[in-house]
Coordinates of C-alpha atoms in Angstrom, one line a residue:
M26 CA 89.5 133.0 106.7
I27 CA 89.3 129.1 106.9
G28 CA 88.4 127.7 103.6
G29 CA 88.2 131.0 101.8
L30 CA 90.2 129.7 98.7
V31 CA 88.5 126.4 98.5
T32 CA 85.1 128.2 98.8
K33 CA 86.1 130.6 96.0
L34 CA 87.3 127.7 93.8
S35 CA 84.2 125.7 94.6
K36 CA 82.2 128.3 92.5
R37 CA 84.4 127.9 89.5
K38 CA 83.4 125.6 86.8
C39 CA 84.7 122.1 87.3
F40 CA 85.1 119.8 84.3
T41 CA 84.5 116.1 84.9
L42 CA 84.7 112.7 83.2
S43 CA 82.0 110.2 83.0
E44 CA 83.0 106.5 84.0
L45 CA 82.2 105.8 80.3
D46 CA 84.7 108.2 79.0
T47 CA 87.6 106.6 77.1
L48 CA 91.3 107.4 77.5
K49 CA 91.1 109.2 74.2
S50 CA 88.3 111.4 75.2
A51 CA 89.9 112.0 78.7
S52 CA 93.0 113.1 76.9
E53 CA 91.1 115.5 74.5
K54 CA 89.1 117.0 77.4
L55 CA 92.3 117.6 79.5
Q56 CA 93.9 119.3 76.4
K57 CA 90.7 121.3 75.5
H58 CA 90.3 122.8 78.9
N59 CA 94.1 123.2 79.5
I60 CA 93.9 121.4 82.9
G61 CA 96.0 118.6 84.4
A62 CA 93.3 116.3 86.1
M63 CA 89.5 115.8 86.0
P64 CA 87.4 114.0 88.5
V65 CA 85.4 111.0 87.4
V66 CA 81.8 110.8 88.2
S67 CA 79.3 108.0 88.3
K68 CA 76.8 108.1 85.4
Q69 CA 74.1 106.6 87.9
N70 CA 74.2 109.4 90.6
N71 CA 77.0 111.8 89.6
D72 CA 79.0 110.9 92.8
I73 CA 82.8 111.1 92.5
I74 CA 84.3 107.8 92.0
G75 CA 87.9 108.6 90.9
I76 CA 90.2 111.2 89.4
V77 CA 92.3 110.8 86.1
S78 CA 95.4 113.2 85.9
E79 CA 98.0 113.6 83.0
R80 CA 100.3 111.7 85.2
D81 CA 98.0 108.6 85.2
L82 CA 97.8 108.8 81.3
A83 CA 101.6 109.0 81.2
R84 CA 102.2 106.0 83.5
F85 CA 99.8 103.9 81.3
I86 CA 100.5 104.9 77.7
F87 CA 103.5 102.9 77.2
K88 CA 102.0 99.6 78.5
D89 CA 101.0 96.9 76.2
E90 CA 97.4 96.9 77.2
F91 CA 97.1 100.7 76.3
N92 CA 94.2 101.3 73.9
N93 CA 92.6 104.6 73.2
D94 CA 89.1 102.9 73.6
L95 CA 89.8 101.9 77.2
L96 CA 87.6 103.4 79.8
V97 CA 89.1 105.8 82.2
T98 CA 88.0 103.5 85.1
N99 CA 90.9 101.4 84.1
I100 CA 93.5 103.9 85.0
M101 CA 91.9 106.4 87.3
T102 CA 92.9 106.9 90.9
K103 CA 90.1 105.2 93.0
E104 CA 91.3 106.2 96.5
I105 CA 90.8 109.9 96.1
I106 CA 92.2 112.5 98.4
T107 CA 89.7 115.3 98.8
C108 CA 89.1 118.5 100.7
N109 CA 85.9 120.2 101.9
L110 CA 84.9 123.9 102.0
N111 CA 86.5 124.3 105.5
T112 CA 90.0 123.2 104.4
S113 CA 92.5 126.0 104.9
V114 CA 95.5 126.9 102.5
T115 CA 97.9 125.5 105.0
E116 CA 96.1 122.1 105.2
L117 CA 96.1 122.2 101.2
M118 CA 99.8 122.6 101.1
E119 CA 100.2 119.8 103.6
I120 CA 98.0 117.4 101.7
I121 CA 99.7 118.3 98.4
T122 CA 103.3 117.8 99.8
Q123 CA 102.5 114.8 101.9
N124 CA 100.7 112.8 99.1
K125 CA 102.8 114.3 96.2
I126 CA 99.7 115.2 94.3
R127 CA 98.8 118.2 92.2
H128 CA 95.0 118.2 92.3
I129 CA 92.4 117.9 95.4
P130 CA 88.8 117.5 94.5
I131 CA 86.4 119.6 96.6
V132 CA 83.6 117.5 97.8
E133 CA 80.6 117.6 100.0
G134 CA 79.6 114.0 100.8
K135 CA 80.4 112.3 97.6
K136 CA 79.3 115.2 95.3
I137 CA 82.1 117.2 93.5
L138 CA 81.9 121.0 94.0
G139 CA 85.2 121.8 92.3
I140 CA 88.9 121.2 92.3
V141 CA 92.0 122.7 93.8
S142 CA 95.4 122.6 91.8
V143 CA 98.8 123.1 93.2
G144 CA 98.9 126.4 90.9
D145 CA 95.8 127.7 92.7
V146 CA 97.5 127.4 96.1
V147 CA 100.7 128.9 94.8
N148 CA 99.0 131.9 93.3
H149 CA 97.1 132.4 96.4
V150 CA 100.3 132.4 98.6
I151 CA 101.9 134.8 96.2
E152 CA 98.9 137.3 96.3
K153 CA 98.9 137.0 100.1
Y154 CA 102.7 138.0 100.2
K155 CA 102.2 140.8 97.7
D156 CA 99.4 142.2 100.0
E157 CA 101.6 141.8 103.2
N158 CA 104.6 143.6 101.3
K159 CA 102.3 146.4 100.2
H160 CA 100.9 146.9 103.8
L161 CA 104.4 146.8 105.3
K162 CA 105.8 149.4 102.9
D163 CA 102.7 151.6 103.4
Y164 CA 103.3 151.2 107.2
M165 CA 107.0 152.1 106.8
N166 CA 106.2 155.1 104.6
L167 CA 103.7 156.4 107.1
W168 CA 106.1 155.8 110.0
T169 CA 108.8 157.7 108.3
F170 CA 106.5 160.5 107.3
N171 CA 105.1 160.9 110.9
K172 CA 108.6 160.5 112.7
N173 CA 110.7 162.8 110.5
P174 CA 109.4 166.4 110.3
M175 CA 111.7 167.4 107.5
F176 CA 110.7 164.4 105.5
A177 CA 107.0 165.4 106.1
F178 CA 107.7 169.0 105.1
F179 CA 109.5 168.1 101.7
N180 CA 106.9 165.6 101.0
S181 CA 103.9 167.4 101.8
P182 CA 101.1 168.1 99.2
F183 CA 101.2 171.8 100.1
L184 CA 104.9 172.1 99.2
V185 CA 104.4 170.1 96.0
R186 CA 101.5 172.3 95.0
T187 CA 103.4 175.5 95.8
I188 CA 106.4 174.5 93.7
K189 CA 104.1 173.6 90.9
L190 CA 102.4 177.0 91.0
T191 CA 105.8 178.8 91.2
L192 CA 107.4 177.0 88.4
F193 CA 104.4 176.8 86.1

């Protein structure tokens, strides 16, 4: 299903920063919500205007001009790489890999709907492989059960029930 993961994540709460937030408040909010990045939205119309990540803070914190009271607009990434509700997991993986980013805002126009993290994508892929593995094991068990009469006999519910009645 195209965009299934993105659609699901767009329904999850997305924490944002205002263009009037300071570096200190941004750092506090990232820590409070245990997240690695937050979109920055315009106070005027709530449009996405940037994104601030832990990486942005780390790159700026050692500079002489660093000050806790600076606005996030001073360090935010302004050229935002985004996705929409139709973006597939494969496309997300390509975007993350090619751009060396960990977070992709989900937008419709300039309105923020949510955010996808590299962790969300990895967890989705792991679950997909777990499901495929289970289906393959079920198929193999069914094939073995149907193709081998002796296997079918010794693993039949009838035989198991008979043994239980005999022993107990």
